[in-house]
Tab-separated table of C-alpha atoms and ligand atoms in Angstrom:
chain	number	residue	atom	x	y	z
A	133	MET	CA	-16.862	22.960	9.553
A	134	LYS	CA	-19.012	22.655	12.607
A	135	TYR	CA	-18.285	18.977	13.144
A	136	VAL	CA	-14.564	19.425	13.236
A	137	ASP	CA	-14.968	22.031	15.930
A	138	GLU	CA	-17.295	19.780	17.806
A	139	TYR	CA	-14.908	16.839	17.793
A	140	ARG	CA	-11.531	18.374	17.812
A	141	GLU	CA	-11.631	21.590	19.687
A	142	GLN	CA	-8.453	22.070	21.616
A	143	THR	CA	-10.243	23.574	24.584
A	144	LYS	CA	-12.402	20.490	24.944
A	145	ALA	CA	-9.322	18.352	24.904
A	146	ALA	CA	-7.707	20.563	27.510
A	147	ALA	CA	-10.834	20.366	29.687
A	148	LEU	CA	-10.904	16.583	29.438
A	149	SER	CA	-7.228	16.504	30.202
A	150	GLU	CA	-7.916	18.597	33.310
A	151	LYS	CA	-10.707	16.250	34.422
A	152	ILE	CA	-8.472	13.233	33.933
A	153	ARG	CA	-5.765	14.835	36.061
A	154	GLU	CA	-8.274	15.694	38.790
A	155	ILE	CA	-9.438	12.153	39.396
A	156	THR	CA	-6.365	10.081	38.564
A	157	PRO	CA	-5.238	8.515	41.823
A	158	LEU	CA	-1.679	9.651	42.440
A	159	ASP	CA	-0.486	6.662	44.380
A	160	SER	CA	0.219	4.338	41.485
A	161	HIS	CA	0.975	4.002	37.812
A	162	TYR	CA	-1.662	2.882	35.306
A	163	LYS	CA	-0.973	1.045	32.098
A	164	ILE	CA	-3.759	1.401	29.577
A	165	MET	CA	-3.502	-0.689	26.438
A	166	GLU	CA	-5.178	0.433	23.247
A	167	ILE	CA	-5.906	-2.748	21.396
A	168	CYS	CA	-6.498	-1.363	17.934
A	169	GLY	CA	-3.909	0.011	15.539
A	170	GLY	CA	-6.379	2.717	14.502
A	171	HIS	CA	-6.197	4.062	18.050
A	172	THR	CA	-2.407	3.846	18.051
A	173	HIS	CA	-2.465	6.002	14.938
A	174	THR	CA	-4.722	8.602	16.587
A	175	ILE	CA	-2.670	8.616	19.792
A	176	TYR	CA	0.585	9.396	18.028
A	177	LYS	CA	-0.850	11.655	15.383
A	178	TYR	CA	-2.537	13.922	17.938
A	179	GLY	CA	-0.042	13.478	20.734
A	180	ILE	CA	-2.730	12.172	23.106
A	181	GLU	CA	-0.110	11.185	25.682
A	182	SER	CA	0.788	14.815	26.207
A	183	TYR	CA	-2.746	15.386	27.554
A	184	LEU	CA	-2.337	12.769	30.266
A	185	PRO	CA	-0.752	12.852	33.701
A	186	ASP	CA	2.667	11.228	33.992
A	187	ASN	CA	1.376	8.192	35.840
A	188	ILE	CA	-0.911	7.112	32.999
A	189	HIS	CA	0.915	5.127	30.365
A	190	LEU	CA	-0.560	4.193	27.023
A	191	VAL	CA	0.794	0.974	25.577
A	192	HIS	CA	-0.011	-0.579	22.259
A	193	GLY	CA	-1.745	-3.857	21.798
A	194	PRO	CA	-2.031	-6.647	19.282
A	195	GLY	CA	-4.879	-5.217	17.205
A	196	CYS	CA	-3.085	-4.336	13.997
A	197	PRO	CA	-3.959	-7.249	11.705
A	198	VAL	CA	-0.848	-6.928	9.580
A	199	CYS	CA	1.460	-6.807	12.601
A	200	VAL	CA	0.377	-10.118	14.074
A	201	ILE	CA	0.777	-12.303	10.965
A	202	PRO	CA	3.591	-14.755	11.738
A	203	LEU	CA	6.546	-15.207	9.398
A	204	GLY	CA	5.530	-18.764	8.602
A	205	ARG	CA	2.159	-17.692	7.233
A	206	VAL	CA	3.814	-15.056	5.037
A	207	ASP	CA	6.076	-17.804	3.685
A	208	ASP	CA	3.013	-20.002	3.107
A	209	ALA	CA	1.364	-17.171	1.181
A	210	ILE	CA	4.493	-16.751	-0.934
A	211	ALA	CA	4.591	-20.519	-1.576
A	212	ILE	CA	0.993	-20.394	-2.850
A	213	SER	CA	1.728	-17.343	-4.984
A	214	LEU	CA	4.451	-19.326	-6.773
A	215	GLN	CA	2.077	-22.148	-7.792
A	216	ASP	CA	0.885	-20.551	-11.038
A	217	VAL	CA	-2.011	-18.670	-9.460
A	218	ILE	CA	-3.267	-15.119	-9.359
A	219	PHE	CA	-2.545	-14.250	-5.748
A	220	THR	CA	-4.543	-11.341	-4.329
A	221	CYS	CA	-4.025	-9.455	-1.078
A	222	PHE	CA	-4.558	-6.107	0.622
A	223	GLY	CA	-1.951	-3.476	-0.143
A	224	ASP	CA	-0.385	-3.544	3.289
A	225	MET	CA	0.523	-7.240	3.048
A	226	ILE	CA	2.821	-6.762	0.057
A	227	ARG	CA	5.781	-5.482	2.062
A	228	VAL	CA	5.419	-7.699	5.111
A	229	PRO	CA	8.667	-9.614	5.386
A	230	GLY	CA	8.582	-13.396	5.586
A	231	ASN	CA	11.631	-15.436	6.460
A	232	LYS	CA	13.638	-14.474	3.382
A	233	ARG	CA	11.346	-12.337	1.274
A	234	SER	CA	7.996	-10.627	0.981
A	235	LEU	CA	5.096	-11.059	-1.437
A	236	GLY	CA	6.425	-7.959	-3.185
A	237	ASP	CA	9.719	-9.772	-3.759
A	238	ALA	CA	7.843	-12.801	-5.087
A	239	LYS	CA	6.009	-10.488	-7.471
A	240	ALA	CA	9.287	-8.990	-8.659
A	241	GLN	CA	10.451	-12.535	-9.343
A	242	GLY	CA	7.471	-13.231	-11.549
A	243	ALA	CA	4.635	-14.340	-9.251
A	244	ASP	CA	1.275	-12.877	-10.273
A	245	VAL	CA	0.537	-10.991	-7.052
A	246	ARG	CA	-2.196	-8.359	-7.240
A	247	ILE	CA	-3.382	-5.823	-4.714
A	248	VAL	CA	-7.120	-5.730	-4.101
A	249	TYR	CA	-9.229	-3.433	-2.000
A	250	SER	CA	-11.933	-5.958	-1.202
A	251	PRO	CA	-12.352	-9.736	-1.172
A	252	LEU	CA	-15.072	-9.138	-3.757
A	253	ASP	CA	-12.408	-7.711	-6.088
A	254	ALA	CA	-10.580	-11.014	-5.810
A	255	LEU	CA	-13.794	-12.866	-6.585
A	256	HIS	CA	-14.296	-10.653	-9.599
A	257	ILE	CA	-10.798	-11.421	-10.875
A	258	ALA	CA	-11.650	-15.126	-10.544
A	259	GLU	CA	-14.793	-14.603	-12.606
A	260	GLN	CA	-12.808	-12.837	-15.293
A	261	ASN	CA	-10.085	-15.490	-15.413
A	262	PRO	CA	-11.924	-18.817	-15.340
A	263	SER	CA	-8.886	-20.766	-16.517
A	264	ARG	CA	-6.696	-19.560	-13.639
A	265	GLN	CA	-6.724	-20.219	-9.935
A	266	VAL	CA	-7.325	-17.052	-7.922
A	267	VAL	CA	-6.413	-16.993	-4.228
A	268	PHE	CA	-7.356	-14.280	-1.733
A	269	LEU	CA	-5.118	-13.775	1.304
A	270	ALA	CA	-7.623	-13.070	4.081
A	271	ILE	CA	-6.319	-11.246	7.139
A	272	GLY	CA	-7.933	-9.228	9.871
A	273	PHE	CA	-10.027	-9.427	12.994
A	274	GLU	CA	-13.797	-9.654	13.284
A	275	THR	CA	-14.058	-6.349	11.391
A	276	THR	CA	-12.865	-7.922	8.144
A	277	ALA	CA	-13.837	-11.582	8.537
A	278	PRO	CA	-17.515	-10.964	7.596
A	279	ALA	CA	-16.388	-9.484	4.250
A	280	THR	CA	-14.436	-12.664	3.528
A	281	ALA	CA	-17.462	-14.685	4.637
A	282	ILE	CA	-19.680	-12.941	2.116
A	283	ALA	CA	-17.121	-13.425	-0.662
A	284	LEU	CA	-17.142	-17.158	0.174
A	285	LYS	CA	-20.927	-17.274	0.115
A	286	ARG	CA	-21.077	-15.520	-3.209
A	287	ALA	CA	-18.365	-17.751	-4.677
A	288	LYS	CA	-20.417	-20.779	-3.684
A	289	ALA	CA	-23.692	-19.341	-4.956
A	290	MET	CA	-22.103	-18.297	-8.241
A	291	ARG	CA	-20.113	-21.570	-8.502
A	292	ILE	CA	-16.834	-19.765	-9.061
A	293	SER	CA	-14.715	-22.857	-8.570
A	294	ASN	CA	-11.359	-21.274	-9.392
A	295	PHE	CA	-11.603	-19.000	-6.316
A	296	SER	CA	-10.166	-19.859	-2.925
A	297	VAL	CA	-9.248	-18.118	0.317
A	298	PHE	CA	-6.051	-18.482	2.343
A	299	CYS	CA	-7.652	-17.714	5.659
A	300	ASN	CA	-5.683	-15.949	8.380
A	301	HIS	CA	-8.519	-14.297	10.239
A	302	VAL	CA	-8.105	-13.976	13.968
A	303	THR	CA	-10.315	-13.057	16.896
A	304	ILE	CA	-9.737	-10.329	19.428
A	305	ILE	CA	-10.337	-11.890	22.833
A	306	PRO	CA	-7.738	-14.727	22.860
A	307	PRO	CA	-4.666	-12.469	22.422
A	308	LEU	CA	-5.937	-10.210	25.222
A	309	VAL	CA	-6.307	-13.212	27.500
A	310	ALA	CA	-2.817	-14.379	26.472
A	311	ILE	CA	-1.386	-10.975	27.341
A	312	LEU	CA	-3.188	-10.851	30.685
A	313	ASP	CA	-1.975	-14.386	31.469
A	314	SER	CA	1.639	-13.756	30.528
A	315	GLU	CA	4.248	-12.968	33.111
A	316	ASN	CA	5.678	-9.502	33.641
A	317	VAL	CA	2.776	-7.814	31.938
A	318	GLU	CA	0.463	-5.692	33.945
A	319	ILE	CA	-2.272	-4.075	31.999
A	320	ASP	CA	-4.688	-2.086	34.128
A	321	ALA	CA	-7.290	-1.373	31.469
A	322	PHE	CA	-8.071	-1.652	27.782
A	323	ILE	CA	-9.275	0.819	25.200
A	324	GLY	CA	-11.479	-1.475	23.132
A	325	PRO	CA	-11.394	-1.575	19.323
A	326	GLY	CA	-14.381	0.316	17.907
A	327	HIS	CA	-14.798	-1.384	14.582
A	328	VAL	CA	-14.180	-4.906	15.844
A	329	ALA	CA	-16.881	-4.180	18.410
A	330	ALA	CA	-19.195	-2.905	15.658
A	331	VAL	CA	-19.278	-6.543	14.530
A	332	THR	CA	-18.973	-8.428	17.830
A	333	GLY	CA	-20.823	-5.984	20.066
A	334	SER	CA	-19.353	-4.544	23.249
A	335	ARG	CA	-20.612	-7.602	25.140
A	336	ILE	CA	-17.669	-9.820	24.158
A	337	PHE	CA	-15.385	-7.826	26.442
A	338	ALA	CA	-17.396	-8.874	29.497
A	339	GLN	CA	-15.200	-11.964	29.883
A	340	ILE	CA	-12.180	-9.697	30.293
A	341	THR	CA	-13.748	-7.656	33.062
A	342	GLU	CA	-15.287	-10.718	34.717
A	343	THR	CA	-12.250	-13.008	34.651
A	344	TYR	CA	-9.466	-10.473	35.094
A	345	ALA	CA	-11.242	-7.498	36.686
A	346	THR	CA	-9.713	-5.353	33.963
A	347	PRO	CA	-11.937	-2.524	32.710
A	348	VAL	CA	-12.614	-2.053	29.002
A	349	VAL	CA	-13.987	1.046	27.268
A	350	VAL	CA	-14.868	0.549	23.600
A	351	SER	CA	-13.725	3.703	21.854
A	352	GLY	CA	-14.171	5.713	18.678
A	353	PHE	CA	-11.219	6.959	16.661
A	354	GLU	CA	-11.407	10.731	17.063
A	355	PRO	CA	-8.753	12.200	19.319
A	356	LEU	CA	-11.477	13.350	21.697
A	357	ASP	CA	-13.011	9.865	21.648
A	358	VAL	CA	-9.734	8.394	22.824
A	359	LEU	CA	-9.304	11.053	25.514
A	360	GLN	CA	-12.846	10.524	26.727
A	361	SER	CA	-12.273	6.770	26.845
A	362	VAL	CA	-9.210	7.329	29.006
A	363	TYR	CA	-11.344	9.548	31.251
A	364	MET	CA	-13.989	6.827	31.558
A	365	LEU	CA	-11.311	4.292	32.513
A	366	VAL	CA	-9.714	6.600	35.053
A	367	LYS	CA	-13.154	7.229	36.509
A	368	GLN	CA	-13.540	3.483	36.964
A	369	PHE	CA	-10.201	3.355	38.831
A	370	HIS	CA	-11.335	6.324	40.904
A	371	GLU	CA	-14.649	4.736	41.802
A	372	GLY	CA	-13.210	1.286	42.237
A	373	VAL	CA	-15.425	-0.375	39.632
A	374	ARG	CA	-14.461	-2.645	36.758
A	375	LYS	CA	-16.810	-2.920	33.842
A	376	VAL	CA	-17.250	-2.727	30.088
A	377	GLU	CA	-18.365	0.667	28.863
A	378	ASN	CA	-19.139	1.803	25.352
A	379	GLN	CA	-17.867	5.256	24.434
A	380	TYR	CA	-18.565	4.608	20.722
A	381	SER	CA	-22.316	4.007	20.883
A	382	ARG	CA	-22.643	6.044	17.671
A	383	VAL	CA	-21.513	2.898	15.865
A	384	VAL	CA	-21.219	0.063	18.394
A	385	SER	CA	-24.129	-1.749	20.018
A	386	TYR	CA	-24.172	-4.200	22.880
A	387	GLY	CA	-25.045	-7.156	20.683
A	388	GLY	CA	-23.066	-6.298	17.551
A	389	ASN	CA	-23.965	-6.830	13.905
A	390	PRO	CA	-26.135	-9.970	13.725
A	391	VAL	CA	-25.763	-10.481	9.964
A	392	ALA	CA	-21.977	-10.201	10.151
A	393	LEU	CA	-21.839	-12.671	13.037
A	394	ARG	CA	-24.140	-15.070	11.202
A	395	VAL	CA	-22.158	-15.143	7.934
A	396	MET	CA	-18.919	-15.740	9.857
A	397	GLU	CA	-20.584	-18.583	11.739
A	398	GLU	CA	-21.843	-20.093	8.483
A	399	THR	CA	-18.498	-20.099	6.704
A	400	MET	CA	-15.747	-20.352	9.333
A	401	GLU	CA	-14.795	-22.265	12.431
A	402	VAL	CA	-12.317	-21.697	15.224
A	403	ARG	CA	-8.864	-23.273	14.819
A	404	PRO	CA	-7.602	-25.158	17.866
A	405	TYR	CA	-4.524	-22.945	17.816
A	406	PHE	CA	-2.910	-20.268	15.662
A	407	GLU	CA	0.495	-18.647	15.751
A	408	TRP	CA	0.797	-14.891	16.321
A	409	ARG	CA	3.819	-12.805	15.590
A	410	GLY	CA	5.550	-12.063	18.849
A	411	LEU	CA	2.874	-13.678	20.993
A	412	GLY	CA	3.475	-17.318	20.138
A	413	THR	CA	0.757	-19.902	19.663
A	414	ILE	CA	-2.617	-18.969	21.118
A	415	SER	CA	-5.408	-21.510	21.407
A	416	ASN	CA	-8.785	-20.850	19.791
A	417	SER	CA	-7.534	-17.586	18.328
A	418	GLY	CA	-7.694	-18.158	14.574
A	419	LEU	CA	-10.500	-18.826	12.127
A	420	LYS	CA	-10.436	-21.368	9.337
A	421	ILE	CA	-12.883	-22.075	6.561
A	422	ASN	CA	-15.406	-24.675	7.693
A	423	SER	CA	-16.186	-28.010	6.065
A	424	GLU	CA	-19.166	-26.644	4.179
A	425	TYR	CA	-16.881	-24.261	2.303
A	426	ALA	CA	-13.843	-26.579	2.220
A	427	ASP	CA	-13.792	-26.440	-1.586
A	428	PHE	CA	-12.882	-22.772	-1.317
A	429	ASP	CA	-10.110	-23.273	1.210
A	430	ALA	CA	-6.689	-22.619	-0.332
A	431	GLU	CA	-5.161	-24.805	2.378
A	432	ASN	CA	-6.911	-27.804	0.781
A	433	ARG	CA	-6.121	-26.803	-2.758
A	434	PHE	CA	-2.420	-25.959	-2.682
A	435	SER	CA	0.630	-27.388	-1.058
A	436	ILE	CA	1.598	-25.277	1.902
A	437	PRO	CA	4.934	-25.653	3.684
A	438	GLY	CA	3.462	-24.713	7.073
A	439	THR	CA	6.887	-24.378	8.638
A	440	GLU	CA	7.269	-22.387	11.786
A	441	VAL	CA	9.858	-19.692	11.269
A	442	LYS	CA	11.802	-18.085	14.083
A	443	GLU	CA	11.538	-14.343	14.256
A	444	PRO	CA	14.676	-12.336	13.473
A	445	ARG	CA	16.683	-11.784	16.602
A	446	ALA	CA	16.758	-8.016	16.235
A	447	CYS	CA	12.981	-7.834	16.082
A	448	GLN	CA	11.226	-6.808	19.270
A	449	CYS	CA	7.733	-6.584	17.819
A	450	GLY	CA	6.559	-9.209	20.296
A	451	GLN	CA	7.408	-6.945	23.187
A	452	VAL	CA	5.868	-3.937	21.468
A	453	LEU	CA	2.659	-5.887	20.796
A	454	GLN	CA	2.389	-6.888	24.444
A	455	GLY	CA	3.013	-3.397	25.695
A	456	LYS	CA	6.318	-4.375	27.303
A	457	ILE	CA	8.372	-1.776	25.471
A	458	LYS	CA	7.649	1.390	23.517
A	459	PRO	CA	8.561	1.346	19.810
A	460	TYR	CA	11.556	3.647	20.266
A	461	GLU	CA	12.973	1.297	22.877
A	462	CYS	CA	13.590	-1.363	20.219
A	463	LYS	CA	17.280	-1.356	19.387
A	464	VAL	CA	16.803	-1.200	15.627
A	465	PHE	CA	13.962	1.360	15.649
A	466	GLY	CA	14.572	4.118	13.121
A	467	LYS	CA	17.996	2.722	12.316
A	468	ALA	CA	17.963	-0.701	10.691
A	469	CYS	CA	14.150	-0.734	10.849
A	470	THR	CA	12.225	2.017	9.062
A	471	PRO	CA	8.951	2.090	7.091
A	472	GLU	CA	11.011	1.960	3.898
A	473	LYS	CA	12.963	-1.074	5.047
A	474	PRO	CA	11.011	-2.764	7.810
A	475	ILE	CA	12.461	-5.605	9.857
A	476	GLY	CA	9.326	-6.217	11.871
A	477	THR	CA	5.670	-6.003	10.933
A	478	CYS	CA	4.927	-3.187	13.394
A	479	MET	CA	6.858	-0.930	11.042
A	480	VAL	CA	4.974	-1.958	7.904
A	481	SER	CA	1.336	-1.033	8.317
A	482	ALA	CA	0.342	2.576	8.930
A	483	GLU	CA	-1.388	1.233	12.029
A	484	GLY	CA	1.629	-0.541	13.398
A	485	ALA	CA	2.875	1.058	16.605
A	486	CYS	CA	6.411	1.492	15.292
A	487	ALA	CA	5.310	3.057	11.998
A	488	ALA	CA	2.866	5.359	13.802
A	489	TYR	CA	5.553	6.450	16.222
A	490	TYR	CA	8.094	6.849	13.440
A	491	ASN	CA	5.706	9.012	11.399
A	492	TYR	CA	4.162	11.071	14.150
A	493	GLY	CA	6.349	10.835	17.215
A	494	ARG	CA	7.991	14.096	16.300
A	495	PHE	CA	4.659	15.944	16.463
A	496	MET	CA	4.166	15.118	20.074
A	497	GLU	CA	6.180	17.972	21.452
A	498	ILE	CA	4.388	20.481	19.268
A	499	ASN	CA	1.067	19.143	20.475
A	500	ALA	CA	2.200	19.303	24.060
A	501	LYS	CA	2.918	22.997	23.612
A	502	LEU	CA	-0.501	23.535	22.064
A	503	VAL	CA	-2.194	22.067	25.096
A	504	LYS	CA	-0.255	24.276	27.461
A	505	SER	CA	-1.045	27.372	25.443
A	506	THR	CA	-4.799	26.714	25.617
A	507	LYS	CA	-4.801	26.446	29.389
B	10	MET	CA	1.579	0.850	-3.941
B	11	TYR	CA	-0.326	1.964	-0.925
B	12	ASP	CA	-0.872	1.020	2.655
B	13	ARG	CA	-4.238	1.208	4.184
B	14	ALA	CA	-5.452	1.772	7.669
B	15	MET	CA	-7.374	-1.443	8.111
B	16	CYS	CA	-9.386	-0.467	11.154
B	17	LEU	CA	-10.653	2.844	9.937
B	18	GLY	CA	-13.903	2.781	8.094
B	19	ILE	CA	-14.534	5.384	5.451
B	20	PRO	CA	-17.939	7.112	5.357
B	21	GLY	CA	-19.978	7.276	2.180
B	22	GLN	CA	-23.469	8.586	1.438
B	23	ILE	CA	-25.931	6.432	-0.475
B	24	THR	CA	-26.997	7.932	-3.783
B	25	ASP	CA	-28.713	4.818	-5.162
B	26	VAL	CA	-29.848	1.547	-3.694
B	27	LEU	CA	-29.297	-0.934	-6.540
B	28	ASP	CA	-30.742	-4.106	-5.039
B	29	GLU	CA	-30.604	-5.941	-1.733
B	30	HIS	CA	-26.849	-6.530	-2.082
B	31	TYR	CA	-25.438	-3.357	-3.578
B	32	ALA	CA	-25.726	0.399	-3.383
B	33	ILE	CA	-23.956	3.286	-5.050
B	34	VAL	CA	-22.335	5.593	-2.529
B	35	ASP	CA	-20.670	8.941	-2.819
B	36	VAL	CA	-17.248	8.729	-1.200
B	37	GLY	CA	-15.367	11.985	-1.196
B	38	GLY	CA	-17.071	13.022	-4.438
B	39	ALA	CA	-16.559	9.739	-6.267
B	40	LYS	CA	-19.403	7.294	-6.870
B	41	ARG	CA	-18.710	3.714	-5.866
B	42	LYS	CA	-20.644	0.486	-5.783
B	43	ILE	CA	-20.406	-1.241	-2.448
B	44	ASN	CA	-21.899	-4.358	-0.904
B	45	THR	CA	-24.641	-3.774	1.669
B	46	ASP	CA	-25.291	-7.319	2.885
B	47	LEU	CA	-23.948	-6.452	6.349
B	48	ALA	CA	-25.859	-3.234	7.004
B	49	GLY	CA	-29.351	-1.873	7.111
B	50	ASN	CA	-31.341	-5.105	6.895
B	51	GLY	CA	-32.632	-4.308	3.430
B	52	THR	CA	-34.079	-0.970	4.521
B	53	LEU	CA	-31.335	1.348	3.252
B	54	LYS	CA	-32.403	4.579	1.602
B	55	SER	CA	-30.708	7.219	-0.507
B	56	GLY	CA	-29.176	9.927	1.633
B	57	GLU	CA	-28.198	7.589	4.454
B	58	TRP	CA	-24.550	7.359	5.514
B	59	LEU	CA	-22.596	4.121	5.723
B	60	LEU	CA	-19.316	3.188	7.305
B	61	ILE	CA	-17.409	1.346	4.570
B	62	HIS	CA	-14.693	-1.207	5.163
B	63	VAL	CA	-13.024	-3.265	2.393
B	64	GLY	CA	-15.898	-2.607	-0.005
B	65	PHE	CA	-18.657	-3.460	2.486
B	66	ALA	CA	-21.019	-1.267	4.454
B	67	LEU	CA	-20.257	-2.237	8.046
B	68	ALA	CA	-22.802	0.003	9.753
B	69	VAL	CA	-25.304	2.757	9.148
B	70	ILE	CA	-24.048	5.940	10.783
B	71	ASP	CA	-25.544	9.381	11.284
B	72	GLU	CA	-24.439	12.425	9.398
B	73	ALA	CA	-22.523	13.982	12.279
B	74	GLU	CA	-20.498	10.816	12.745
B	75	ALA	CA	-19.851	10.614	9.014
B	76	LYS	CA	-18.652	14.203	8.781
B	77	ALA	CA	-16.457	13.889	11.841
B	78	THR	CA	-14.850	10.750	10.474
B	79	LEU	CA	-14.320	12.396	7.101
B	80	ALA	CA	-12.646	15.345	8.777
B	81	LEU	CA	-10.404	12.979	10.706
B	82	LEU	CA	-9.497	11.087	7.543
B	83	GLU	CA	-8.802	14.266	5.647
B	84	GLU	CA	-6.385	15.254	8.367
B	85	MET	CA	-4.640	11.943	7.971
B	86	GLU	CA	-4.056	12.966	4.353
B	87	ASP	CA	-2.059	9.975	3.125
B	88	VAL	CA	-4.315	7.424	4.684
B	89	TYR	CA	-7.378	9.084	3.209
B	90	THR	CA	-6.060	9.537	-0.308
B	91	GLN	CA	-4.763	5.981	-0.293
B	92	GLU	CA	-8.113	4.669	0.860
B	93	LEU	CA	-9.903	6.669	-1.819
B	94	GLN	CA	-7.455	5.495	-4.432
B	95	ALA	CA	-7.896	1.900	-3.356
B	96	LEU	CA	-11.648	2.278	-3.496
B	97	ALA	CA	-11.392	3.864	-6.927
B	98	GLU	CA	-9.346	0.941	-8.194
B	99	SER	CA	-11.687	-1.560	-6.597
B	100	GLN	CA	-13.534	-3.814	-8.956
B	101	VAL	CA	-16.443	-4.432	-6.612
B	102	HIS	CA	-18.431	-1.965	-8.632
B	103	GLN	CA	-18.030	-4.185	-11.660
B	104	ALA	CA	-18.853	-7.432	-9.918
B	105	SER	CA	-21.756	-9.188	-11.546
B	106	ASP	CA	-24.828	-9.932	-9.537
B	107	ALA	CA	-25.209	-13.290	-7.936
B	108	GLU	CA	-28.034	-15.383	-6.694
B	109	ASP	CA	-29.310	-14.514	-3.285
B	110	THR	CA	-26.581	-14.326	-0.676
B	111	PRO	CA	-26.199	-14.432	2.195
C	45	SF4	S1	11.409	-1.136	15.387
C	45	SF4	FE1	11.097	-2.725	13.820
C	45	SF4	S2	11.974	-4.601	14.687
C	45	SF4	FE2	11.759	-3.130	16.379
C	45	SF4	S3	9.769	-3.655	17.293
C	45	SF4	FE3	9.404	-2.039	15.756
C	45	SF4	S4	8.916	-3.133	13.853
C	45	SF4	FE4	9.807	-4.640	15.268
């Protein structure tokens, strides 16, 4: 297992950790936000924080697609699922709580809700059931939106008229801008989402460094990738520069995936505003199906309540998603809110900060000891 | 029921290029049909590795990257088995062929 050694060797991690400590300026605290839930998972699973000096703080961002879906949109999805349709969604959406219930509850009450792995699975179900309406609940950032775009294009080409998409795709830059603009949040740097950037290219983060002078390093998902990204950011602090760097050039290019960008452009358009769980309404942050594909837009085909629903008072996901508090600082964490019975979305998906911390937080001490023993 | 890690891609090796839209890939020993519209520009070849996300090849990756990602996923046990299970249950591989898209 040469590759494992290459990527995960403890001594390499310890060496990187040493280098980070050497150049981290001591005079202040640095808050580094990892945007993507995949990184959150890696950070907790491998106890990355235990490799960092005390004045570097990793906080979790809004990049877990399941976590940012607002209650109202879950209720809308449930409302569609109850209109005599086959309602399809990714597995992690089933347990996401809406105002009163989840899609899983709707299913238990008789709605035909089915888990699919791919939007093309949903399209296939539509082909097989020509007399029924089949709706796909589309969620995700730029990583997943091109897959939905291709399903739409195929539906149109194949004239599968009983297929439609309830589109909840979102884009990565607007929530970052919203976080940087909000009061009481000071983020010193971002670890950029590797697979979003595989589609968009690392170039889209330039507006963050240019407008806010906040460095971004696009990162891979290996523990050593994340550590190296932190090193690259600290080096920028040390040298007093602020730029976009790409640690994940194995997969991410400057310009992104041109086909993916093109199919999104051809099928979707930017919504003037979209609501995010915990972050409120953010302008130009959501994608909707464009007029050329309007026939496949579930929002045109079904009645949708579209009511805004207040978040439960106990839920502090909004603060977790903005890096204001750590998961364990939420009052209901691990008590009323667990992966089995989640109150907030951050506890539902494996990539949610609260679920990741709940599942792996206990490993952190063990990892910390490992690091010390390799020194 | 399973949860999936949405941001993680899963690597698979091409065993057969079916046409310009689909290829058969070997994912953890299982053969799956996946859509290739987003990767490779029609030049994919058997033996190449792809990063797969929701039934689509998102990027062509090299073998070292693929193996490292596989090792990472295997360590995440649940996430990996769930992803494999989801892929196994996927019906993409049965989807009929369409006219030219995109
Ligand atoms: S513990 Fe539960 S309610 Fe609190 S922030 Fe996390 S997911 Fe939200």
